[in-house]
Structure formats: C-alpha cells, structure tokens
Short mmCIF file of C-alpha atoms in Angstrom, two decimals:
data_model
loop_
_atom_site.label_atom_id
_atom_site.label_comp_id
_atom_site.label_asym_id
_atom_site.label_seq_id
_atom_site.Cartn_x
_atom_site.Cartn_y
_atom_site.Cartn_z
CA MET T 89 173.80 45.92 155.89
CA ASN T 90 173.61 49.03 153.61
CA TYR T 91 175.79 51.99 153.60
CA LEU T 92 174.58 55.48 152.98
CA ILE T 93 177.58 57.12 151.58
CA LYS T 94 177.39 61.06 151.28
CA ALA T 95 180.18 63.19 150.04
CA PRO T 96 182.19 66.13 151.22
CA GLU T 97 182.09 69.83 148.96
CA ASN T 98 185.45 69.69 148.07
CA LEU T 99 188.53 66.62 148.50
CA CYS T 100 191.92 67.47 150.14
CA GLU T 101 193.91 64.68 151.23
CA ASP T 102 196.74 62.15 151.12
CA ILE T 103 195.49 58.47 151.04
CA CYS T 104 197.86 55.24 151.67
CA LEU T 105 196.58 53.09 149.52
CA PRO T 106 197.09 49.36 149.66
CA ALA T 107 199.59 47.34 148.21
CA SER T 108 199.30 45.75 145.22
CA LYS T 109 197.42 42.75 145.02
CA SER T 110 198.85 41.52 141.70
CA ILE T 111 202.44 41.62 142.55
CA SER T 112 201.87 40.55 146.19
CA ASN T 113 200.27 37.35 144.89
CA ARG T 114 202.88 36.80 142.17
CA VAL T 115 205.83 36.99 144.48
CA LEU T 116 204.09 34.97 146.96
CA ILE T 117 204.00 32.11 144.63
CA LEU T 118 207.82 32.84 143.38
CA ASN T 119 209.30 32.91 146.60
CA SER T 120 207.36 29.92 147.99
CA LEU T 121 209.40 28.18 144.89
CA CYS T 122 212.74 29.41 145.96
CA ARG T 123 215.41 27.22 147.87
CA HIS T 124 215.70 30.06 150.12
CA PRO T 125 212.70 32.21 150.62
CA LYS T 126 213.56 35.55 151.84
CA LYS T 127 210.71 38.34 153.44
CA ILE T 128 208.92 40.13 151.06
CA ASN T 129 208.05 43.53 152.22
CA ASN T 130 204.65 45.76 151.87
CA ILE T 131 202.42 42.51 151.23
CA SER T 132 199.03 43.43 150.72
CA VAL T 133 196.54 42.93 153.61
CA CYS T 134 193.41 41.64 151.81
CA ASP T 135 191.35 38.84 151.90
CA ASP T 136 192.70 37.31 148.49
CA THR T 137 196.82 37.83 149.82
CA GLY T 138 195.62 36.57 153.26
CA ALA T 139 194.08 33.20 151.21
CA MET T 140 197.29 32.86 149.38
CA ILE T 141 199.46 33.16 152.60
CA LYS T 142 197.28 30.55 154.17
CA ALA T 143 197.18 28.33 151.83
CA LEU T 144 201.04 28.31 151.50
CA HIS T 145 201.78 28.48 155.08
CA GLY T 146 199.40 25.91 156.04
CA GLY T 147 199.52 22.16 156.02
CA ASP T 148 196.01 21.52 155.69
CA PRO T 149 194.97 18.78 153.08
CA VAL T 150 191.79 20.80 151.81
CA ILE T 151 192.48 24.64 151.07
CA ASP T 152 189.73 26.81 151.00
CA VAL T 153 190.43 29.99 149.14
CA GLY T 154 186.89 31.33 149.73
CA ALA T 155 186.37 33.79 146.78
CA ALA T 156 190.02 34.41 145.71
CA GLY T 157 190.07 33.59 142.14
CA THR T 158 193.77 34.61 141.82
CA ALA T 159 194.53 32.20 144.70
CA MET T 160 192.51 29.40 142.83
CA ARG T 161 194.43 29.65 139.44
CA PHE T 162 198.01 29.84 140.73
CA LEU T 163 197.61 27.71 143.35
CA THR T 164 196.10 25.16 141.46
CA ALA T 165 199.21 25.07 139.61
CA LEU T 166 201.71 25.04 142.33
CA LEU T 167 200.06 22.19 144.09
CA SER T 168 200.56 19.93 140.70
CA VAL T 169 204.52 20.23 141.17
CA LYS T 170 204.67 20.32 145.12
CA SER T 171 204.52 16.76 146.67
CA GLY T 172 201.24 15.72 148.72
CA THR T 173 197.92 15.22 147.79
CA ARG T 174 195.43 18.19 148.44
CA THR T 175 191.88 19.44 147.53
CA ILE T 176 191.08 22.92 146.50
CA THR T 177 187.98 24.20 146.81
CA GLY T 178 186.28 27.96 147.79
CA THR T 179 182.67 29.62 148.08
CA GLU T 180 179.74 28.70 145.59
CA ARG T 181 180.45 31.51 143.36
CA MET T 182 184.05 29.63 143.42
CA LYS T 183 182.42 26.58 142.52
CA ASN T 184 180.78 27.80 139.24
CA ARG T 185 183.74 29.89 138.20
CA PRO T 186 185.49 27.80 135.07
CA VAL T 187 188.95 26.39 135.53
CA LYS T 188 188.99 23.74 132.80
CA LEU T 189 191.09 25.23 130.32
CA LEU T 190 194.00 25.64 133.13
CA VAL T 191 193.29 22.24 134.21
CA ASP T 192 193.38 20.62 131.05
CA ALA T 193 196.74 22.39 129.99
CA LEU T 194 198.18 21.37 133.45
CA ARG T 195 197.38 17.70 132.60
CA SER T 196 198.91 17.79 129.14
CA LEU T 197 202.11 18.78 131.11
CA GLY T 198 201.81 15.76 133.70
CA ALA T 199 199.88 16.79 136.16
CA GLY T 200 197.44 15.07 138.35
CA ILE T 201 194.69 16.54 138.90
CA GLU T 202 190.78 15.18 139.35
CA TYR T 203 187.39 17.19 139.47
CA ALA T 204 185.80 16.71 143.10
CA GLY T 205 182.61 17.91 142.02
CA LYS T 206 181.69 19.21 138.61
CA ASP T 207 183.85 18.61 135.44
CA GLY T 208 185.24 21.85 134.62
CA PHE T 209 185.01 23.53 137.89
CA PRO T 210 186.42 23.54 141.36
CA PRO T 211 186.66 21.98 143.71
CA LEU T 212 189.95 19.85 142.49
CA GLN T 213 191.95 17.30 144.15
CA ILE T 214 195.35 17.41 142.85
CA GLU T 215 198.23 15.08 143.26
CA GLY T 216 201.57 17.18 143.35
CA ARG T 217 204.51 15.47 141.66
CA THR T 218 207.35 16.64 139.41
CA LEU T 219 205.96 17.35 135.57
CA PRO T 220 207.59 16.40 132.73
CA GLY T 221 206.60 19.62 131.11
CA GLY T 222 206.77 20.17 127.10
CA THR T 223 204.91 22.42 124.91
CA VAL T 224 201.67 23.50 125.42
CA SER T 225 198.80 25.74 123.57
CA LEU T 226 196.04 28.10 125.49
CA ASP T 227 193.77 30.75 124.09
CA GLY T 228 195.22 33.80 124.87
CA GLY T 229 191.56 34.95 125.29
CA VAL T 230 191.34 33.40 128.89
CA SER T 231 192.20 34.96 131.98
CA SER T 232 195.81 35.73 132.07
CA GLN T 233 195.95 34.25 135.61
CA TYR T 234 195.87 31.15 133.50
CA ILE T 235 198.91 32.05 131.74
CA SER T 236 200.84 33.32 134.27
CA ALA T 237 200.02 30.24 137.00
CA LEU T 238 201.72 28.03 134.09
CA LEU T 239 204.76 30.10 133.55
CA MET T 240 205.34 30.63 137.35
CA ILE T 241 205.86 27.09 137.57
CA ALA T 242 207.36 26.26 134.39
CA PRO T 243 211.03 26.06 135.71
CA LEU T 244 210.17 23.41 138.26
CA MET T 245 208.95 21.36 135.31
CA ALA T 246 211.72 18.61 134.04
CA GLY T 247 211.88 19.71 130.36
CA GLY T 248 210.75 23.53 131.25
CA MET T 249 207.89 24.53 129.08
CA ARG T 250 206.77 26.30 125.87
CA LEU T 251 203.59 28.03 125.94
CA HIS T 252 201.79 29.00 122.72
CA LEU T 253 198.76 31.45 122.90
CA THR T 254 196.52 31.32 120.13
CA GLY T 255 193.87 33.98 119.13
CA ASN T 256 194.11 37.50 120.50
CA ILE T 257 195.67 38.05 124.25
CA ILE T 258 193.72 39.87 126.78
CA SER T 259 195.53 41.22 130.07
CA ARG T 260 198.66 41.16 128.33
CA PRO T 261 200.39 43.49 131.08
CA TYR T 262 199.62 41.33 133.63
CA ILE T 263 201.40 38.52 131.72
CA ASN T 264 204.24 40.96 131.34
CA LEU T 265 204.10 41.40 134.94
CA THR T 266 204.40 37.77 135.75
CA ILE T 267 207.49 37.49 133.25
CA GLN T 268 209.36 40.71 135.04
CA LEU T 269 208.63 39.29 138.32
CA MET T 270 210.16 35.91 137.38
CA ARG T 271 213.08 37.40 135.97
CA GLN T 272 213.59 39.57 139.35
CA PHE T 273 213.64 36.11 141.06
CA GLY T 274 216.51 34.60 138.90
CA VAL T 275 214.68 32.73 136.09
CA SER T 276 215.22 33.02 132.30
CA VAL T 277 212.07 33.73 130.41
CA SER T 278 211.80 34.09 126.49
CA GLY T 279 209.38 35.00 124.17
CA GLU T 280 208.54 35.92 120.79
CA GLY T 281 205.36 37.21 119.45
CA GLN T 282 202.86 34.83 121.06
CA THR T 283 205.15 32.01 122.28
CA PHE T 284 207.09 31.58 125.40
CA ALA T 285 209.60 29.69 126.54
CA VAL T 286 211.01 28.81 129.68
CA PRO T 287 214.02 26.51 130.69
CA PRO T 288 214.26 24.39 133.65
CA GLY T 289 215.68 26.41 136.45
CA GLN T 290 215.85 27.32 140.24
CA TYR T 291 214.11 30.54 141.37
CA SER T 292 216.14 32.95 144.06
CA ALA T 293 214.78 35.48 146.11
CA PRO T 294 216.19 38.86 145.71
CA GLU T 295 217.06 40.83 148.64
CA ASN T 296 214.49 43.27 150.28
CA PHE T 297 211.75 43.15 147.76
CA THR T 298 209.01 45.79 148.22
CA VAL T 299 205.58 45.55 146.86
CA GLU T 300 204.90 48.97 145.30
CA GLN T 301 200.90 50.53 146.17
CA ASP T 302 198.10 49.37 144.36
CA TRP T 303 197.19 51.49 140.90
CA SER T 304 193.72 49.14 140.66
CA ALA T 305 192.97 51.02 143.97
CA ALA T 306 194.18 54.28 143.04
CA SER T 307 191.22 53.92 140.19
CA TYR T 308 188.76 54.74 142.45
CA TRP T 309 190.22 58.00 143.86
CA TYR T 310 190.48 59.23 139.90
CA ALA T 311 186.58 58.32 139.62
CA THR T 312 186.31 60.60 142.77
CA ILE T 313 188.43 63.26 141.29
CA ALA T 314 186.51 63.38 138.09
CA LEU T 315 183.10 63.48 139.72
CA CYS T 316 184.06 66.48 142.20
CA LYS T 317 182.02 69.75 141.64
CA SER T 318 184.99 71.55 142.80
CA GLY T 319 187.63 72.93 140.55
CA ASP T 320 190.42 72.79 143.68
CA ALA T 321 189.69 68.88 144.41
CA ARG T 322 192.86 67.24 144.93
CA ILE T 323 193.97 63.61 146.29
CA SER T 324 197.98 62.54 146.73
CA LEU T 325 198.44 58.84 146.42
CA PRO T 326 201.98 57.77 147.86
CA GLY T 327 203.60 55.21 146.70
CA LEU T 328 202.49 54.92 143.40
CA LEU T 329 205.70 54.54 141.02
CA PRO T 330 206.30 56.11 137.23
CA GLY T 331 206.98 53.26 134.81
CA SER T 332 205.09 50.62 136.89
CA LEU T 333 205.01 47.44 135.96
CA GLN T 334 201.09 46.99 136.67
CA GLY T 335 198.55 47.16 133.73
CA ASP T 336 196.15 49.41 135.99
CA ALA T 337 198.63 52.18 135.79
CA SER T 338 197.00 53.26 132.29
CA ILE T 339 194.14 54.52 134.15
CA ALA T 340 196.14 57.62 134.58
CA ALA T 341 195.92 57.79 130.79
CA LEU T 342 191.89 57.34 130.54
CA PHE T 343 191.00 59.74 133.18
CA ASP T 344 193.10 62.62 131.59
CA ARG T 345 189.98 62.34 129.19
CA LEU T 346 187.69 62.30 131.89
CA GLY T 347 189.09 65.69 133.64
CA VAL T 348 191.65 64.39 136.03
CA GLN T 349 195.27 65.43 135.76
CA THR T 350 198.21 63.11 137.09
CA ALA T 351 201.19 64.74 138.56
CA PHE T 352 203.96 62.45 139.62
CA THR T 353 205.89 63.82 142.60
CA SER T 354 208.94 62.26 144.67
CA SER T 355 206.54 60.09 146.78
CA GLY T 356 203.70 59.21 144.52
CA VAL T 357 200.99 60.94 142.19
CA THR T 358 198.56 63.97 143.33
CA LEU T 359 195.56 63.91 141.28
CA VAL T 360 193.82 66.87 140.56
CA LYS T 361 191.00 68.43 138.60
CA LYS T 362 191.33 69.61 135.33
CA GLU T 363 189.03 70.98 132.22
CA MET T 364 188.07 68.29 129.79
CA ALA T 365 188.13 69.07 126.23
CA ALA T 366 184.73 69.79 124.65
CA ASN T 367 183.92 66.47 122.61
CA SER T 368 180.62 65.56 121.33
CA ALA T 369 181.96 62.26 119.98
CA PRO T 370 181.36 58.67 122.03
CA LEU T 371 184.42 57.76 124.24
CA THR T 372 185.73 54.67 123.00
CA PHE T 373 188.34 52.60 124.64
CA ASP T 374 189.59 49.05 124.59
CA PHE T 375 189.67 47.47 128.08
CA VAL T 376 191.44 44.46 127.02
CA SER T 377 194.81 45.06 129.03
CA MET T 378 192.89 46.37 131.74
CA PRO T 379 189.51 45.13 132.14
CA ASP T 380 189.32 45.49 135.80
CA MET T 381 189.05 48.94 135.37
CA ALA T 382 186.15 49.10 133.37
CA GLN T 383 183.55 49.11 135.95
CA THR T 384 184.79 52.18 136.91
CA ALA T 385 185.09 54.17 134.12
CA ALA T 386 181.38 52.86 133.05
CA VAL T 387 180.11 54.46 136.01
CA THR T 388 182.29 57.41 135.83
CA CYS T 389 181.15 58.11 132.34
CA THR T 390 177.77 58.02 132.98
CA MET T 391 177.65 60.01 135.88
CA LEU T 392 179.39 62.88 133.79
CA GLY T 393 176.98 62.38 131.24
CA ILE T 394 179.57 61.27 128.77
CA PRO T 395 178.46 58.31 126.36
CA PHE T 396 181.01 55.28 125.79
CA ARG T 397 181.82 52.48 124.26
CA PHE T 398 183.91 50.23 125.57
CA ASN T 399 185.39 46.41 124.48
CA GLY T 400 187.65 43.82 125.39
CA LEU T 401 185.62 42.87 128.01
CA GLN T 402 184.95 39.50 127.83
CA SER T 403 186.59 38.09 130.68
CA LEU T 404 184.10 40.14 132.93
CA ARG T 405 181.75 37.29 132.43
CA ILE T 406 184.04 35.39 134.63
CA LYS T 407 185.09 37.69 137.47
CA GLU T 408 183.75 37.24 141.08
CA THR T 409 180.19 37.89 139.31
CA ASP T 410 179.18 38.58 135.27
CA ARG T 411 180.39 42.47 135.85
CA LEU T 412 178.58 43.46 132.52
CA GLU T 413 175.38 42.09 133.84
CA ALA T 414 175.94 43.82 137.14
CA LEU T 415 176.66 46.91 135.49
CA ARG T 416 173.49 46.88 133.07
CA THR T 417 171.47 46.28 136.05
CA GLU T 418 172.76 48.57 138.79
CA LEU T 419 173.55 51.46 135.91
CA GLY T 420 170.04 51.14 135.08
CA LYS T 421 168.56 51.77 138.56
CA PHE T 422 170.00 55.33 138.11
CA GLY T 423 168.36 55.66 134.72
CA TYR T 424 171.20 54.57 132.67
CA PRO T 425 170.17 52.15 129.76
CA VAL T 426 173.75 50.47 128.98
CA ALA T 427 173.84 47.82 126.38
CA ILE T 428 176.12 44.80 126.26
CA HIS T 429 177.11 43.82 122.53
CA GLY T 430 178.84 40.23 121.47
CA GLY T 431 179.01 39.56 125.38
CA ASP T 432 182.90 41.77 125.25
CA THR T 433 181.76 45.50 124.40
CA LEU T 434 179.48 47.78 126.89
CA GLU T 435 177.62 50.73 125.14
CA TRP T 436 175.86 53.88 126.54
CA ASN T 437 174.30 56.24 123.73
CA GLY T 438 173.79 58.89 126.27
CA GLU T 439 170.03 58.07 127.06
CA LYS T 440 168.56 58.76 130.19
CA GLY T 441 165.63 56.84 131.41
CA GLU T 442 163.51 57.03 134.58
CA PRO T 443 165.73 55.94 137.77
CA VAL T 444 164.04 54.21 140.71
CA GLN T 445 163.39 55.63 143.90
CA SER T 446 165.70 55.75 146.62
CA PRO T 447 168.01 52.78 144.40
CA VAL T 448 170.24 50.57 146.77
CA VAL T 449 173.44 49.56 144.58
CA ALA T 450 173.71 45.51 144.88
CA THR T 451 177.45 44.31 145.02
CA TYR T 452 177.18 40.53 143.83
CA GLU T 453 179.84 39.86 146.63
CA ASP T 454 182.06 42.06 143.83
CA HIS T 455 184.58 43.83 145.73
CA ARG T 456 184.63 46.64 142.58
CA MET T 457 180.78 46.80 141.93
CA ALA T 458 181.07 48.61 145.70
CA MET T 459 184.40 50.68 144.91
CA ALA T 460 183.18 51.80 141.23
CA PHE T 461 179.77 53.21 142.55
CA ALA T 462 180.89 54.53 145.69
CA PRO T 463 182.03 57.86 144.16
CA VAL T 464 178.67 58.67 142.68
CA ALA T 465 177.82 59.96 146.23
CA MET T 466 179.85 63.27 144.95
CA CYS T 467 177.16 63.49 142.35
CA ARG T 468 174.20 63.19 144.55
CA PRO T 469 173.32 65.57 147.16
CA GLU T 470 171.20 62.44 148.60
CA GLY T 471 174.48 60.29 149.31
CA ILE T 472 174.12 56.59 147.46
CA ARG T 473 173.23 53.44 149.24
CA ILE T 474 175.65 50.53 148.68
CA SER T 475 174.68 46.70 150.07
CA ASN T 476 176.82 44.37 151.53
CA PRO T 477 179.64 47.28 151.69
CA GLU T 478 182.13 44.72 153.74
CA VAL T 479 182.88 43.16 150.12
CA VAL T 480 185.66 45.66 149.59
CA SER T 481 187.90 43.38 152.06
CA LYS T 482 188.68 41.11 148.97
CA SER T 483 191.40 43.83 147.60
CA TYR T 484 191.02 47.26 149.76
CA PRO T 485 190.09 46.38 153.09
CA ARG T 486 190.53 50.25 154.17
CA TYR T 487 188.51 51.71 151.62
CA TRP T 488 185.52 52.93 153.78
CA ASP T 489 187.81 54.25 156.32
CA ASP T 490 189.68 56.39 153.72
CA LEU T 491 186.18 57.77 152.52
CA VAL T 492 185.60 58.84 156.16
CA LYS T 493 189.49 60.14 156.24
CA ALA T 494 188.78 62.21 152.95
CA GLY T 495 185.19 64.01 154.40
CA PHE T 496 182.77 61.35 153.53
CA SER T 497 180.35 60.28 155.68
CA ILE T 498 179.18 56.99 156.00
CA THR T 499 175.98 55.80 157.94
CA ILE T 500 174.43 52.27 158.23
#
C-alpha cells in the first residue's frame, strides 16, 4: 500500500505527541525489577513498547519481539537474571541484527545464553540465573542499548558490575538517561570517565512516575515547519520539557539553524518559522549523540538546498535497515546524490541530478524512513508517495492522523 500525501499551504495546530519510547522501555524494565512495582503513567502506545509489555507480562517460553530492537536487547539482559528458560526471537530482519557483543558481555558476567540460530544473532535461548557479576569491557562505539541493558540488570548481580567502555562512546545521552532513571528507581550508579560502577542493590519504584512526551517524534514537526513556505507556520507540541533527559531534545538547537524557532511555554513548546542566517558553507553536525535524528536532518537539508556533512552515524548500519544506504537510495530518487564516507559519514555537496518520475519512497520496514520523508510534501505541489506507511506504528502510531489534523490530505 502507498500513501499520497499532500500538504496544506500553512500550518497552525496543536499536536499531542506520543510518550517517549526511550523512557517507557527503560522504566518498564526497571519497574519489573522492583519488589513492589507501581503504576507508570503515560506509557508509550506503540509497537516497540507493546512488545516489551507483552514480554514482561506473558508467561510463554518463546518471546517474539517482532521488529523491536530495544526490546530484544533489554530483554536479553533481563531474562539472564530472571529464573526460567526462554527463547527470544523476532522478525527476519531482527534475526540479522547483531547481538554478539551483548551476549559475550553477559556470558562473561555468568549468563547462560545459547544461540538458537546462527552465531551472533537472534534467536537466543536464555537460562535465567543469579549472575555473579564482576568487571566487563565493551566497545563504546556499539549501540548504547547494549550498555543500558547491562547497566539496568547490574544491581541484581551478586557482586554488582563494573563496566568499562573502550573507544569513542556514541549516543551518550541515552546512557545518561538510563543512569538517571536507575537513580530515580533508587539504585546507586557511579561513573568516572568511561567506567561505571553499580553495586548490588534493590530497585524501589517511585510514586506517580509519568513518562514525558517524545522528542524524537517532535523532530518530524520541526522538519514540517522548516519546509513550510509560509512565514506564519506554527505548531504547538504540549508535554515537551526544557532540560529533558532525552538526547533527541538537541534537535531544537539543530533546527534553529534550519529556520525553526523553539519557544518553551507553560504547557510544552511552540515551533515557529524564522529567517535563516545566510551561510554558503555546508552544514556540519556530529550525530553521535542522537543518530536517530540524522534521517530527518538529511532529508530536510536536501529539500532546503543546504549542503551538509553529517558524521557519527556508524550505528545507523544496524538499525531497522541500513539507514545510510536507504537514505542514499531514496534521496537519489529525488535527484540528490548523497555520498557515504567510511561507514559513519553522510554528505551532500549541493549537486542536483535527474529525479525519477513519480518517485515512491520505500520505507524498508523502518518507521523513521516514512516519517522523515513525509514532510517533503510541503515542497511538492504534487505531494509525495510513501510505501508501507503502516511502519510508523513502531513508534508513532497516530502520525498520519496527526498530519491530517494539521491539514494534510492522505489518499491511498
């Protein structure tokens, strides 16, 4: 199925974003490790969080997380310290997403994990037990979800855990988010440089914990404002907080350079169009702390005619798809020849090629591909066609409904 999306001439709407998926998935794990779990308010309603909830509340010996990479990584660690033997699996793409570094780290801490398919990849058979714990080293350049998964189960280890990260650390804000949430759930975490120590302890659920709204989802509205032709464009997003623990909140500073002003209000933020400063130099940005925002930024820059060089993107190779290759292919359909350098850098030098006629954006079972390209409708009177639009259910199920609310038309 394809959607044809056409944009309104102007934007003026209040949009209720989904709750943060990153926070929801972490607090669900932490709450499950408490002796007396408590209700968590405003949990995200999306496929990824749904997979987590089903796994935590189900008693099946086989857990299928579908395409939920966060659930796969967090639950691999969690099941290692929960009594019982279970198999965790997922989609065909999930069975080709590497998990060896996490498994090796857990095994070194005493976990009983075997590969139920090909070595290094799900499915996994996990025999839960009390882990002795100890010291483990992990490459800081891998997915931060591996690091968060280890940190969250560390208090359940008999000797606690000392985690040393080697090399350059990517997505550090997500690690900081995990640590801050662990502290809110009553566990001590100390860190110096690239080493973190978690002593044995017991989690205690806070009263009335409420998940804030999702800054990642906000990024698509930033792009929509940036690409809107009207100077009066405005979108209000209630529930976004200043000083948020979410690393993707940094999208506000990036889009300030792309013509979007962020105004914090008593209820959230309001995005308004503003004049961009004249600058002939390419936009450079290191996405090592928020790699999930790179697709939105790359699409927005090409449509605005702003050359760019984005680095810190190595983790995009092992997401729902190879996002670097996906961006190169799909932007090429619109006549933008972007280049990949060294597996971690994406560049567009401003050159324009010949677009294909009536392009259809492929989404590669990746929610962020669909949502990063949808705002392109603002630049194209004929609209934009996006295939398999249902993929947005992974993180933002109401996305298409919210576009319609904002004045877009969507036809099949």
